[in-house]
Amino acid sequence: MKQIIAVLVCISCIVTSSFSQPTLFSQRGIGGGGALFFPAINPANEDEFYVSCDMSELFHSTDFGLSYSQIHHSKLQVFNTSTYEFTNNSNIAYCNFNDGNAGYPVKTIDGGATWLQMNGYNVSTFGNVYKMSANFANPNQLLIGAYGDLLFSNDGGTSFSLVRHAANMGAGITMAGAFWDGNNIYIGTNEGLITSSNSGASFSMLATSGIASAESIWSFAGAKNGGTTRFTIITANNADIYNGVMPWEYWNFGKGVYTMDNNNGTWLTKSSGINFSNDFIMYVAMAQNDISTIYLGGNDNALGAPLVYKSVNAGTSWNKVFNTTGNANIVTGWEGFGGDKQWSWSETCFGITCAPTNSSKVLFTGFSNVQATTNGGASWKQAYVNSLDEHPAGASTPTQQTYTSIGLENTTCWQVHWKDQYNMMGCFSDIGGIRSTDAGNKWGFTYSGFAVNSLYRIEESPNGNLYGACSSIHDMYQSTRLMDGQLDANDANGKIVFSSDGGANWSTLHAFGHPVFWLAIDPNNSDRMYASVIHYGGIPGSQLGGIYVTNNLSAGSGSIWIKLANPPRTQGHPASIEVLADGNMVCTFSGRRTGAGFTNSSGTFLYDPISATWSDRSHTGMYYWTKDIIIDPSDASQNTWYVAVFSGWGGPPNGLGGLYKTSDRGLTWNNLTGVQFDRVTSITFNPQNLNQAYLTTETNGLLISSNMNIAQPTWQLVNAYPFRQPERVYFNPFDNNQIWVTSFGNGLKVGLINPNSNEEITDANDNIIIFPNPFGDQIKISAPANNPVINSVLYNSQGQIVICSIGLQDQLATSSLSTGCYFLELTLKDQTVIRRKIVK
C-alpha cells in the first residue's frame, strides 16, 4: 500500500510540475576544462571528497571521482579558496561562503541541508577568510586564517579568540596548514610554527632553527604514527609570501622542503634531489597516520605540466610519480600527451591532498580537472569524464574523441546550436567550441580548422553554413572584462570562422584582430551579416570596435566588411544584435569601465540601413551595463523588445539592473523585475507557451514566469537548476520539450519541460525491461545480449546523481535510497541512451 501511495504522490508532483517548470536537469559536456581548487577527502570515507571552483560551485563525489553532484546555489556558493571542512559528526561541517563580496564563514549542522553564517566571526573586523581548518575529531574546534589575524573557536564558531595578529600587515599572517592531535594543535604560518598543548586554551610560537632567515613556511602538513609526530613544510622567500598568493603563482616560488619530528624545534632540510629552478613545488600533502610518505605538488617547468613528487622515506629521496611524457602511468581523458589538449592545459597543481588515513589515495586539481591515484602514484587516472571514454596509460591520448559528462562541468557555455537533430555545437570559453553528433549526449573537439579560447556565438545561414564568433579573451562583459587593458589588446583569434559541412571543418571568414562577440544574418538578405567587434582604443570616436556588416557573405573569405558609424554615446563595446523582419537592426552595447568607473556608453540602439542612421532607444537604466536584447516572439510587428541589464557599482550605475520591456521599439520602457534581481542577462520564451519565459541572472539562478502577458510578471526560482549564474536558455528546435541552459561557469545542462512526456517513457521496442517499479532494495535491468547496458546513472528528483554504475551490469543496489521519484539513465553498447522514471 505504501508503494501505491508513493506512486500516486510522484505522479501528482510530475503532472503539477509539467505546467510550471522542469523537475530535473542533467549535465552535458566534456567534463572539466576550468580551474578547480583544493580537494578535501572525508576522513570517515576515503571515497568521498569535495572540490571547489572559482565559478562558485562546490562539487561533491562519493565514488572517488567516477561521478559528481554539486551543492545547490541556494545552499552554498564558494570561492576558489573555500574548502569543505569535515568533522566526525556527519551533520557538522564548515566552509567559506561566496556572497559576491568578501564572503563569510558558514557552518552546517544538518548535513548540508542549510548553511548558516557564523556570527562569531566579524567580517567588518577581520575581512576575508583565506583558509580554514576544522578538527575532525572535535567538531567544535575551528581555525580561521584571516588576512591579519589567526583565530580559534572552541565552540563551533559561536565565538573566536585571537591566536596571533600579523607582525607585518603588508603580508598578513598566512596559515600554511594545521595538524590536530588530541589536546595538541600545530599551525604552520609564515611567522613560524604556532602550537597549543591545552586544546586551544593558549597558543605560543615555537622557537625553531634550520630554515634560512630569508625564507618562511608556505605549505604545512603533519602526520603521527606510534611515538613520532612529523611535520613537513615547503618554504618560500619572505617577500613572496602574503595572503592572496594563488596556485598559478608557482614560478620559482618554492625554495626548500623541511621536516621536524616531535615538535623539537629543529627543521631538517629534505630538498636533496629537487631542482628548484625547474621543479616549482607549491603544496605538500601527507596522510595523518603515515610519517614516511610525503607528496609535493606543483609545476614541472621543463614539461609545462603538473608535477607530483613522492617520498617514501620522509624526504630523504624523491621521485616524480605523475609521468606525463607518453602518459606513462596516466589513464587520460581528453587532456594528455598528444591529446586534444596537452598537459600544459592543467599546467600545475591547484592543491594536492591524501586520504587522511590512506597515503595511497591522492587527488590533485589544476587549471582543468581532477587527477587521482589509489596506489600511491604508481598509476593515475583522470577523474572528470566517464570511465568508458578514457584512454589507456602508456599511449598518446587520441584526438577528436567524444566524452560523456560525469557532472564536473566548470567552464562557461555561451550558446548551444543545433545543425540538425543530432549534430550540435557548443560555444564555450576556455575550451572554445565542442561538438556533438548524437543529440548532445557525448561531446568532443571533433572538428578541425580553429582552436580558440572562446567561441561566443554560432549563426547559421539559410544555405546551412555555420559561422562562429571567436576571441582569445574569455568572460566577455562580465565584471572582470570591461576595461580597455583587457579588451583593447590585439586579439589574434578575434575573427569569424565558418563551416560548410555541419561543423566538422572550419575556415577563417574574416580576421578583425579584436574580439568578435555576436553575429546576426539579415532574414531578408542572406548575404548580409552583422558582427559585434570589441575595441575602444582610448580616443573617442576613433574606436575600431562597433557593429560591422558584410553584404557579400557568400564570398566566404573574400567577403568585405565595413564598420558602421558609431551609435550615439557608444565606446566600442557592442553586444547582442537582432535583425528585424523590416530590415532594421537593433543591438545593445555593453559596459565599459575606466579608472573612474563606468562610462555612460551602454544601451539599446536601432539602425536603419536605408538611411544609415542610428537612434538611441535606451532607457537611462541601460546607460552603463546592458546585456541581451530579445524580440518578443508573440508580437508579429516586432515592436515589443526585452532588454536585460546589470547594475554596476560606484555611483550612478548602482541599482539599475533588471529586465526592461518596450512595446514601441524603445520609445518607452518598463522595468519588469523591479528590485528583485540586481543583474539580468537574458530571457527566453517557451515556444509552446509564449506567456512563459525563463530569466537568467548573475547570482539569483534561473527564474521562470508563466504570466508574461501582464504588466508585472511574477517570478519563481527553477529549483531543479542548481547553479547561480545561468547565461542563456535554448529550446531544442527538434524537441521543444527539451530545455538547454548555458551558464557562466557550470557548462551546459538539459532539462525536460514536461517530465511526464513520452520522452522519458521510451519506445517499447527498445527491449529494455526495468523491474520492479516501484523498486525496493534493488533495481533489475534486462537488455538484449547483443546490446547490453554499459552505463547506469540514477538521478534523484533534484537532478543529483545518487548512483553511477560503470560497466556491464544487470542490477543496482538501492537499499540506501529514500522513497520518492528517480530518473534512470541507461547507456547501451550502441550508445543509445534510455531514460525512465522509476519510484521507490
C-alpha positions as a printed Julia matrix, in Angstrom:
840×3 Matrix{Float64}:
  0.0    0.0     0.0
  2.87   2.39    0.81
  4.32   1.84   -2.64
  0.98   2.62   -4.32
  0.72   5.87   -2.33
  4.28   6.78   -3.32
  3.45   6.26   -6.99
  0.36   8.46   -6.76
  2.27  11.2    -4.97
  5.04  11.07   -7.57
  2.64  11.23  -10.5
  0.82  14.13   -8.85
  4.07  16.04   -8.46
  5.07  15.39  -12.06
  1.73  16.46  -13.51
  1.78  19.65  -11.46
  5.35  20.46  -12.48
  4.65  19.83  -16.15
  2.68  23.06  -16.19
  5.29  25.02  -14.26
  8.97  24.16  -14.52
 11.42  21.32  -15.14
 11.98  18.98  -12.21
 15.28  17.53  -13.39
 18.39  18.81  -15.13
 21.21  16.61  -16.37
 24.75  17.77  -17.06
 26.13  17.7   -20.6
 29.62  18.45  -21.87
 33.17  17.11  -21.98
 33.99  17.38  -18.27
 36.35  19.83  -16.61
 38.1   22.46  -18.67
 38.31  25.16  -15.98
 40.2   25.68  -12.75
 39.43  23.53   -9.7
 40.91  24.02   -6.26
 41.93  22.35   -3.0
 40.17  18.97   -2.86
 39.18  17.72    0.6
 38.73  13.99    1.34
 36.44  12.76    4.1
 38.48  11.07    6.87
 35.5    8.79    7.54
 35.04   7.76    3.9
 38.07   7.94    1.64
 35.88   7.7    -1.49
 34.12  10.97   -0.67
 35.56  14.37   -1.46
 34.64  17.94   -2.28
 36.42  20.25   -4.69
 35.81  23.98   -5.11
 35.69  26.14   -8.21
 36.29  29.84   -8.77
 32.93  29.97  -10.57
 31.16  29.47   -7.19
 30.21  25.79   -7.27
 31.3   23.12   -4.79
 31.46  19.71   -6.45
 30.9   16.51   -4.47
 31.96  12.95   -5.29
 31.18   9.85   -3.27
 32.95   7.36   -5.57
 36.42   8.91   -5.77
 35.8   10.85   -8.94
 33.64   8.49  -11.0
 30.73  10.93  -10.74
 29.9   14.3    -9.21
 26.97  16.27   -7.94
 27.09  19.92   -6.91
 25.73  21.88   -3.97
 22.69  23.95   -4.9
 23.46  27.65   -5.16
 20.66  28.48   -2.72
 22.51  26.5    -0.05
 26.18  27.22   -0.6
 28.37  29.17   -3.02
 32.13  29.1    -2.65
 35.39  30.85   -3.51
 38.36  29.17   -5.12
 39.99  29.18   -1.68
 36.97  27.62    0.05
 37.46  24.13    1.46
 34.9   21.72    2.83
 35.92  21.06    6.44
 34.71  17.64    7.6
 34.09  16.6    11.21
 33.35  13.25   12.79
 29.73  14.34   13.11
 28.37  13.91    9.59
 25.85  16.66   10.25
 28.5   19.27   11.06
 30.9   20.83    8.58
 32.39  24.24    7.85
 33.1   26.24    4.7
 33.63  29.77    3.39
 30.61  31.3     1.64
 30.97  33.38   -1.53
 28.4   36.17   -1.4
 29.97  38.06   -4.3
 31.82  40.33   -1.9
 34.2   39.48    0.94
 32.27  36.36    1.89
 32.0   34.86    5.35
 32.48  31.54    7.16
 29.47  29.23    7.4
 28.51  26.05    9.23
 26.01  23.28    8.64
 24.5   21.28   11.47
 22.1   19.26    9.31
 24.4   17.54    6.85
 24.44  20.39    4.34
 20.68  20.98    4.04
 21.31  24.51    5.31
 24.41  26.63    5.87
 24.39  29.42    8.42
 26.78  32.31    8.88
 28.97  32.05   11.97
 28.18  35.29   13.73
 31.19  34.89   15.97
 33.35  35.92   13.02
 33.09  39.67   12.38
 33.71  40.26    8.68
 33.96  44.03    9.13
 36.76  43.49   11.66
 38.68  40.59   10.15
 37.79  40.76    6.46
 38.13  37.86    4.04
 38.66  34.28    5.14
 41.78  32.95    3.42
 41.96  29.49    4.98
 40.04  27.26    7.36
 40.84  24.09    9.25
 38.4   22.11   11.39
 39.34  19.47   13.92
 37.73  16.32   12.56
 37.85  14.66   15.98
 36.23  17.62   17.73
 33.51  19.36   15.68
 33.58  22.39   17.99
 37.15  23.32   17.12
 37.97  25.5    14.13
 40.84  27.67   12.93
 40.35  30.59   10.56
 43.1   32.43    8.77
 42.03  35.99    8.04
 44.35  38.48    6.4
 45.93  39.9     9.52
 44.67  37.54   12.21
 44.69  33.87   13.05
 41.57  32.92   15.01
 40.42  29.88   17.02
 36.96  28.75   18.05
 36.28  26.12   20.69
 32.5   26.38   20.47
 31.68  25.67   16.86
 32.07  29.22   15.63
 29.88  30.94   18.2
 32.93  32.88   19.34
 36.56  33.25   18.28
 39.7   34.07   20.16
 42.85  35.6    18.72
 45.73  33.19   18.21
 48.06  35.74   16.67
 47.99  39.11   14.93
 50.22  39.62   11.91
 53.62  41.16   12.58
 53.63  42.58    9.06
 50.28  43.72    7.69
 51.85  44.03    4.26
 51.89  40.24    4.06
 49.38  39.35    6.74
 49.64  36.1     8.66
 49.29  33.14    6.29
 48.02  29.81    7.59
 50.09  27.21    5.75
 48.21  24.31    7.31
 47.25  22.76   10.63
 47.63  19.41   12.35
 45.23  18.36   15.12
 46.34  15.74   17.66
 44.12  15.45   20.7
 44.92  18.36   23.01
 47.79  19.38   20.74
 47.25  21.83   17.89
 50.01  22.74   15.45
 49.71  25.6    12.95
 52.23  26.36   10.26
 52.38  30.07    9.39
 54.68  32.48    7.58
 55.71  33.74   11.01
 56.63  30.3    12.31
 55.16  27.23   13.99
 52.41  28.03   16.48
 51.43  25.34   18.99
 48.95  24.63   21.74
 49.13  21.76   24.2
 45.91  22.54   26.04
 43.26  22.2    23.34
 43.48  25.82   22.3
 43.29  27.48   25.72
 46.59  29.16   24.85
 48.97  29.28   21.91
 52.66  30.07   21.64
 55.29  30.44   18.93
 57.81  27.61   18.96
 61.45  28.68   18.73
 62.93  26.88   15.75
 66.13  26.6    13.77
 67.15  25.2    10.4
 65.31  27.48    7.96
 67.24  30.24    6.21
 66.35  33.67    7.58
 65.19  34.81    4.14
 62.59  32.03    3.97
 59.28  31.31    5.68
 56.76  28.5     5.83
 54.33  28.45    2.9
 52.75  24.96    2.96
 52.48  22.67    6.01
 51.34  19.08    6.65
 51.62  16.72    9.61
 51.33  13.03   10.49
 51.64  10.83   13.55
 52.49   7.17   13.9
 53.43   5.44   17.11
 55.52   7.82   19.16
 56.56  10.05   16.27
 54.84  13.21   15.11
 56.31  14.63   11.91
 55.73  17.9    10.1
 56.7   18.68    6.52
 56.87  22.16    5.08
 57.61  23.97    1.83
 59.3   27.32    2.26
 59.41  30.39    0.03
 61.12  33.75    0.17
 59.72  36.01    2.86
 59.0   38.71    0.31
 56.97  36.32   -1.87
 54.55  35.14    0.81
 51.37  37.02    1.59
 47.69  36.26    1.98
 46.34  36.06   -1.54
 49.11  34.1    -3.3
 47.34  31.8    -5.73
 48.38  28.38   -7.12
 49.25  29.77  -10.54
 51.96  31.96   -8.96
 54.28  29.0    -8.81
 57.15  30.36  -10.91
 60.38  29.98   -8.87
 58.25  30.14   -5.71
 59.26  27.18   -3.56
 62.75  27.35   -2.02
 63.04  24.39    0.32
 61.5   21.3     1.89
 61.99  20.57    5.58
 60.75  18.14    8.22
 60.56  18.33   12.01
 59.99  15.47   14.43
 58.11  15.63   17.72
 57.89  19.4    17.81
 61.61  19.52   18.73
 62.21  22.91   17.14
 64.69  21.77   14.51
 63.84  21.83   10.82
 65.88  19.37    8.78
 66.37  20.04    5.09
 64.82  17.46    2.78
 65.5   19.2    -0.53
 68.06  16.78   -1.94
 67.15  15.77   -5.49
 64.71  18.63   -6.07
 65.73  21.1    -8.76
 64.04  24.28   -7.59
 64.97  26.11  -10.79
 62.67  23.72  -12.69
 60.52  21.93  -10.13
 58.17  24.66   -8.96
 56.58  23.0    -5.94
 53.74  24.76   -4.11
 51.88  22.3    -1.86
 52.7   19.42    0.49
 50.38  16.56    1.48
 50.58  13.69    3.98
 48.15  11.14    5.33
 47.69  11.86    9.01
 48.82   8.35   10.03
 51.85   7.95    7.73
 55.05   9.75    8.74
 57.13   8.35    5.87
 55.07   9.14    2.77
 55.09  12.72    1.54
 53.76  14.28   -1.67
 54.69  17.62   -3.21
 52.6   19.24   -5.93
 53.39  21.98   -8.4
 54.64  22.58  -11.94
 57.38  20.88  -13.95
 58.75  23.79  -15.94
 60.64  21.67  -18.46
 57.49  19.76  -19.38
 54.98  22.56  -18.82
 52.91  20.03  -16.91
 51.69  19.22  -13.4
 54.39  17.9   -11.07
 53.96  15.41   -8.25
 56.93  14.35   -6.17
 56.71  11.45   -3.74
 58.98  10.33   -0.93
 58.55   7.06    0.95
 61.4    7.74    3.37
 60.34  11.01    4.95
 62.04  13.17    2.36
 65.44  11.52    2.17
 64.83  10.91   -1.55
 62.21  11.97   -4.05
 60.69  10.54   -7.22
 58.42  12.14   -9.78
 55.34   9.94   -9.93
 52.98  11.81  -12.29
 54.72  10.89  -15.52
 53.16  12.92  -18.32
 55.63  12.06  -21.1
 53.82   9.5   -23.21
 51.19   9.35  -20.44
 53.5    6.72  -18.96
 51.38   5.94  -15.91
 48.28   8.05  -16.5
 44.88   6.94  -17.8
 43.67  10.03  -19.63
 40.53  11.81  -20.74
 40.73  14.43  -23.47
 43.8   16.05  -21.9
 47.12  14.27  -22.16
 50.28  13.72  -24.12
 49.23  14.01  -27.78
 45.6   14.76  -26.89
 43.13  17.47  -27.8
 44.74  19.47  -25.01
 48.29  18.86  -23.82
 49.31  18.58  -20.18
 50.11  22.28  -20.27
 46.34  22.76  -20.12
 46.3   21.72  -16.45
 49.81  23.12  -16.03
 50.23  22.78  -12.28
 48.65  21.57   -9.02
 45.96  23.75   -7.5
 46.18  21.8    -4.27
 47.07  18.19   -3.54
 45.64  16.01   -0.79
 45.87  12.5     0.66
 43.08  10.49    2.16
 43.67  11.26    5.86
 44.19   7.61    6.79
 45.41   6.18    3.48
 48.51   7.64    1.86
 47.9    5.59   -1.28
 44.81   7.63   -2.23
 45.73  11.04   -3.56
 43.97  13.77   -5.53
 45.16  16.95   -7.14
 43.45  19.62   -9.18
 44.7   22.19  -11.68
 43.68  24.61  -14.37
 41.46  21.96  -15.95
 40.37  18.9   -13.99
 40.92  16.33  -11.23
 43.55  13.57  -11.28
 43.5   10.63   -8.86
 45.58   7.68   -7.72
 44.61   4.79   -5.46
 48.03   3.12   -5.34
 50.33   5.84   -4.16
 51.09   7.28   -7.57
 52.14   4.04   -9.26
 49.32   4.82  -11.66
 46.96   7.75  -12.08
 43.5    8.12  -13.55
 41.53  11.03  -14.9
 38.54  11.91  -12.73
 36.48  14.18  -14.98
 34.97  12.08  -17.81
 33.08   8.8   -17.92
 35.45   5.86  -17.39
 34.11   4.27  -20.56
 35.61   7.15  -22.54
 39.1    7.21  -21.02
 42.33   6.16  -22.74
 44.97   3.7   -21.51
 48.2    4.72  -19.84
 51.43   4.39  -21.76
 49.96   5.64  -25.04
 49.28   9.01  -26.59
 45.85  10.43  -25.95
 43.89  10.23  -29.22
 42.34  13.41  -30.59
 38.78  14.14  -31.7
 37.16  11.57  -29.43
 33.83  12.09  -27.66
 33.17  12.13  -23.92
 30.27  11.8   -21.52
 29.92  14.2   -18.62
 30.01  12.84  -15.09
 28.89  16.12  -13.55
 32.21  18.0   -13.27
 31.39  20.89  -15.59
 33.06  24.17  -14.64
 33.51  26.18  -17.82
 31.39  28.91  -19.36
 28.95  28.0   -22.1
 27.51  30.91  -24.08
 25.3   29.18  -26.63
 24.21  25.81  -27.95
 23.24  25.45  -31.61
 21.5   22.59  -33.45
 22.62  21.94  -37.01
 20.09  19.14  -37.15
 18.51  16.68  -34.76
 21.81  15.02  -33.92
 24.59  17.5   -34.74
 25.17  20.31  -32.25
 27.82  22.91  -31.48
 28.5   24.38  -28.06
 30.13  27.8   -27.65
 32.43  27.92  -24.62
 35.14  29.99  -23.01
 38.47  28.39  -22.06
 37.85  25.31  -24.2
 36.46  27.12  -27.28
 33.96  25.05  -29.22
 32.8   21.48  -28.63
 30.65  19.34  -30.9
 28.15  16.53  -30.5
 26.91  14.17  -33.2
 24.49  12.17  -31.03
 21.95  14.78  -29.95
 24.07  16.12  -27.11
 24.83  13.0   -25.11
 28.57  12.93  -25.87
 30.79  15.87  -26.76
 34.29  16.4   -28.06
 36.69  18.54  -30.04
 35.53  16.68  -33.14
 36.32  19.35  -35.7
 39.27  20.94  -37.48
 40.26  24.4   -38.61
 40.31  26.56  -35.49
 41.34  26.44  -31.84
 40.46  29.44  -29.69
 39.93  30.26  -26.06
 36.39  31.5   -26.61
 33.71  30.77  -29.17
 30.95  33.23  -28.33
 28.3   32.78  -30.98
 27.15  30.48  -33.78
 24.93  31.76  -36.59
 23.54  29.57  -39.37
 22.75  30.9   -42.84
 19.81  29.67  -44.93
 22.22  27.61  -47.06
 23.33  25.68  -43.97
 26.73  27.3   -43.45
 27.75  27.84  -39.84
 29.56  30.98  -38.69
 31.38  31.37  -35.38
 32.41  34.48  -33.42
 35.83  33.98  -31.8
 38.28  35.56  -29.39
 41.32  34.81  -27.25
 39.69  36.78  -24.42
 37.28  34.97  -22.14
 34.47  36.09  -19.82
 33.37  38.92  -22.1
 31.33  41.68  -20.45
 31.5   40.05  -17.05
 32.7   42.26  -14.19
 36.36  41.43  -14.86
 36.18  42.09  -18.62
 35.02  45.67  -19.03
 38.23  47.7   -19.14
 40.41  48.7   -22.07
 43.5   47.0   -20.71
 41.92  43.6   -21.3
 39.67  44.25  -24.27
 41.78  46.55  -26.45
 44.79  44.24  -26.73
 45.43  42.74  -30.15
 43.49  39.51  -30.43
 44.97  37.03  -32.9
 41.8   34.97  -32.63
 39.43  37.9   -32.97
 37.78  36.53  -36.08
 34.8   34.86  -37.69
 35.15  31.24  -38.77
 32.79  29.3   -40.99
 31.91  25.7   -41.83
 30.05  24.33  -44.82
 29.88  20.73  -43.61
 27.92  20.95  -40.38
 30.8   21.92  -38.13
 33.33  19.22  -38.95
 35.75  21.54  -40.76
 36.2   25.29  -40.36
 38.0   28.11  -42.16
 38.59  31.76  -41.33
 35.99  34.02  -42.88
 37.44  37.32  -41.69
 40.06  38.31  -39.1
 39.36  41.58  -37.25
 42.24  41.38  -34.78
 39.79  42.17  -31.98
 37.16  40.06  -30.18
 34.02  39.1   -32.07
 31.08  38.63  -29.71
 27.89  38.31  -31.76
 26.7   37.51  -35.28
 23.32  38.06  -36.95
 22.16  37.4   -40.53
 19.51  39.6   -42.11
 16.41  37.36  -42.61
 15.62  39.36  -45.77
 19.1   39.14  -47.25
 21.16  36.03  -46.57
 24.26  37.76  -47.94
 24.11  40.38  -45.17
 25.59  39.63  -41.77
 26.27  41.92  -38.84
 29.03  41.34  -36.29
 29.88  42.82  -32.87
 33.61  43.63  -32.72
 35.1   44.96  -29.47
 37.7   47.74  -29.22
 37.85  51.3   -27.89
 41.45  52.44  -28.21
 41.34  55.45  -25.95
 40.31  58.13  -28.45
 36.58  58.9   -28.54
 35.09  58.37  -31.96
 38.06  56.53  -33.43
 37.44  53.13  -31.92
 37.86  50.09  -34.13
 35.11  48.34  -32.2
 31.47  48.57  -33.18
 28.97  46.93  -35.49
 30.42  45.62  -38.74
 28.44  44.45  -41.77
 29.08  42.49  -44.93
 26.79  42.38  -47.92
 28.56  39.52  -49.69
 28.7   36.8   -47.06
 28.57  34.1   -49.73
 32.01  35.22  -50.92
 33.46  33.46  -47.87
 36.98  34.6   -47.05
 36.61  37.17  -49.83
 33.71  38.88  -48.06
 34.1   42.62  -47.5
 33.37  44.01  -44.03
 32.57  47.64  -43.29
 32.27  49.24  -39.87
 29.05  51.18  -39.39
 29.13  54.63  -37.88
 29.27  54.63  -34.09
 25.86  54.85  -32.4
 25.43  57.84  -30.06
 27.33  57.7   -26.75
 28.94  54.32  -27.53
 32.58  53.42  -26.94
 33.29  50.28  -28.92
 31.66  47.6   -26.75
 28.85  46.14  -28.88
 26.98  43.12  -27.55
 23.86  41.4   -28.91
 22.29  42.0   -32.33
 18.81  41.3   -33.72
 17.82  41.96  -37.34
 14.12  42.73  -37.66
 11.8   41.49  -40.37
 11.55  45.01  -41.84
 15.33  45.12  -42.34
 16.12  47.41  -39.42
 18.7   46.19  -36.93
 18.62  46.64  -33.16
 21.57  45.96  -30.91
 22.93  46.54  -27.44
 26.25  47.96  -26.36
 27.54  46.65  -23.06
 29.58  48.12  -20.23
 32.92  49.91  -20.32
 34.89  50.93  -17.26
 37.82  53.24  -16.74
 39.76  54.0   -13.59
 37.0   56.46  -12.72
 34.22  53.88  -13.09
 31.56  53.05  -15.67
 31.1   55.28  -18.69
 27.57  56.04  -19.91
 28.28  54.33  -23.23
 25.93  51.38  -22.98
 22.36  50.9   -24.14
 19.99  49.85  -26.92
 20.28  51.26  -30.43
 18.2   50.97  -33.61
 19.83  51.13  -37.05
 18.09  51.96  -40.31
 20.14  50.51  -43.18
 18.31  52.64  -45.74
 19.25  55.98  -44.19
 22.35  54.55  -42.46
 21.33  56.3   -39.24
 21.18  55.3   -35.6
 18.57  56.05  -32.94
 19.37  55.77  -29.26
 16.44  53.79  -27.84
 17.9   53.32  -24.38
 16.2   53.7   -21.06
 18.53  55.62  -18.74
 18.88  52.43  -16.73
 20.7   50.92  -19.71
 23.39  53.59  -19.92
 26.07  51.62  -18.09
 25.9   47.83  -18.43
 23.39  46.38  -20.89
 23.32  42.71  -21.86
 20.98  40.85  -24.26
 18.1   42.17  -26.35
 15.27  39.74  -27.17
 12.38  40.33  -29.58
  9.0   39.22  -28.26
  8.04  36.15  -30.36
  4.32  36.82  -29.83
  4.47  40.28  -31.42
  4.35  39.91  -35.2
  5.11  43.62  -35.62
  8.33  43.17  -33.6
  7.63  46.35  -31.67
  8.0   44.57  -28.33
 11.52  44.09  -27.06
 13.07  42.91  -23.83
 16.47  44.13  -22.68
 18.49  42.64  -19.83
 20.59  44.96  -17.67
 23.24  44.54  -14.99
 23.61  47.01  -12.15
 27.07  48.47  -11.93
 28.91  49.8    -8.93
 30.46  53.06   -7.88
 27.65  55.61   -8.06
 25.24  56.23  -10.99
 25.27  52.61  -12.3
 24.05  51.25   -8.96
 20.59  49.71   -8.72
 19.7   49.85  -12.41
 19.62  46.15  -13.17
 16.65  44.1   -14.25
 14.55  43.16  -17.26
 13.16  46.09  -19.28
 10.27  45.89  -21.75
  9.15  48.21  -24.53
  6.07  47.91  -26.75
  7.02  50.79  -29.05
 10.55  49.94  -30.18
 12.26  51.64  -27.31
 10.42  54.93  -27.08
  9.13  53.98  -23.63
 10.2   51.28  -21.21
  9.06  49.45  -18.07
 11.24  47.51  -15.65
  9.52  44.13  -15.22
 11.61  42.93  -12.29
 11.9   46.0   -10.08
 14.46  45.48   -7.34
 14.12  41.68   -7.31
 17.22  40.97   -9.39
 20.24  43.21   -9.5
 21.71  41.7   -12.65
 19.81  40.02  -15.5
 21.5   38.5   -18.57
 18.74  37.25  -20.87
 15.22  35.89  -21.29
 13.85  33.05  -23.42
 10.21  32.32  -24.2
  8.77  28.82  -24.2
  7.78  28.19  -27.84
  4.92  26.0   -26.64
  3.59  28.69  -24.3
  4.55  32.27  -25.17
  3.22  33.53  -21.85
  6.0   31.57  -20.16
  9.62  32.67  -20.13
 12.91  31.82  -18.43
 15.07  34.57  -16.95
 18.81  34.23  -16.34
 20.61  36.18  -13.61
 24.12  36.64  -12.29
 23.64  35.26   -8.77
 19.92  34.51   -8.35
 19.79  31.4   -10.5
 17.24  30.51  -13.18
 13.8   32.07  -12.88
 10.5   31.33  -14.62
  7.38  33.39  -15.2
  4.13  31.98  -16.54
  2.32  35.31  -16.84
  4.47  37.36  -19.19
  1.27  38.88  -20.61
  0.67  41.06  -17.53
  2.25  44.38  -16.6
  4.4   42.99  -13.79
  5.1   39.27  -14.27
  5.76  37.14  -11.23
  8.96  35.12  -11.0
  9.69  31.78   -9.42
 13.02  30.06   -8.9
 13.55  26.95  -11.02
 14.65  24.83   -8.1
 15.91  21.93  -10.19
 18.6   24.11  -11.75
 21.43  24.22   -9.17
 23.79  26.93  -10.43
 23.66  30.62   -9.57
 24.54  32.12  -12.99
 22.74  30.63  -15.97
 23.63  32.58  -19.09
 21.0   31.76  -21.73
 18.18  29.25  -22.27
 17.6   27.35  -25.51
 14.76  25.06  -26.56
 15.68  22.13  -28.75
 14.1   23.06  -32.12
 13.61  19.36  -32.86
 12.06  18.64  -29.45
 10.55  21.64  -27.67
 10.19  19.55  -24.53
 13.96  19.84  -24.02
 15.3   22.98  -22.39
 19.07  23.55  -22.53
 20.67  26.04  -20.17
 24.1   27.56  -20.7
 25.97  29.16  -17.83
 28.83  31.34  -16.76
 30.94  28.65  -15.16
 28.84  25.5   -14.94
 28.77  24.34  -18.54
 25.6   23.04  -20.14
 22.55  21.35  -18.64
 19.43  19.87  -20.19
 16.01  19.51  -18.6
 12.51  18.5   -19.6
  9.62  20.94  -19.55
  7.18  18.04  -19.18
  8.85  15.17  -17.32
  5.69  13.13  -17.87
  6.13  13.16  -21.64
  6.85  10.1   -23.72
 10.46  11.2   -23.86
 11.01   9.59  -20.51
  8.88   6.56  -21.35
 10.85   5.22  -24.27
  9.53   3.15  -27.12
  8.54  -0.36  -26.12
 10.7   -1.62  -28.99
 13.88  -0.74  -27.09
 13.63  -4.19  -25.4
 14.78  -2.78  -22.06
 12.96  -4.1   -19.0
 13.41  -2.36  -15.63
 11.8   -4.05  -12.64
 10.34  -3.9   -10.11
  8.81  -0.45  -10.4
  8.19   0.67   -7.7
 11.52  -0.8    -6.53
 12.86  -1.7    -3.11
 16.42  -2.75   -2.27
 17.46  -3.24   -5.87
 16.65  -2.44   -9.46
 16.99  -5.18  -12.04
 17.72  -4.38  -15.68
 17.17  -6.7   -18.62
 18.67  -5.81  -22.01
 19.35  -7.71  -25.24
 22.53  -9.77  -25.16
 23.86  -8.05  -28.26
 23.24  -4.56  -26.88
 23.79  -4.65  -23.12
 23.67  -1.76  -20.67
 27.2   -0.39  -20.22
 26.48   2.6   -18.01
 23.72   3.31  -15.48
 23.13   6.67  -13.81
 20.33   7.21  -11.3
 19.26  10.79  -10.53
 17.07  11.94   -7.67
 14.3   14.47   -8.18
 16.77  17.33   -7.64
 18.9   16.19  -10.56
 21.72  14.9    -8.33
 23.49  11.67   -9.21
 22.83   9.11   -6.47
 24.17   6.01   -8.28
 26.66   5.85  -11.12
 27.48   2.32  -12.25
 30.13   1.87  -14.92
 30.44  -1.29  -16.98
 28.19  -4.23  -17.68
 25.56  -4.82  -15.02
 22.04  -6.13  -14.63
 21.12  -4.74  -11.22
 21.66  -1.74   -8.96
 21.71  -1.8    -5.16
 19.23   0.78   -3.86
 18.63  -0.1    -0.21
 20.18   3.18    0.98
 17.88   5.38   -1.1
 14.9    7.14    0.4
 11.4    6.87   -1.02
 10.48   9.15   -3.9
 10.83   9.67   -7.65
 14.03   8.86   -9.52
 15.22   9.04  -13.11
 17.28   6.18  -14.52
 19.53   6.86  -17.49
 20.92   3.79  -19.25
 23.57   3.85  -21.95
 23.58   0.81  -24.22
 26.52  -0.65  -26.1
 25.41   1.04  -29.32
 25.4    4.38  -27.42
 21.61   4.61  -27.33
 20.52   6.43  -24.19
 17.34   5.23  -22.46
 15.64   7.32  -19.77
 12.94   6.05  -17.43
 11.12   7.4   -14.4
 11.02   4.95  -11.52
  9.75   5.12   -7.97
 10.8    3.78   -4.59
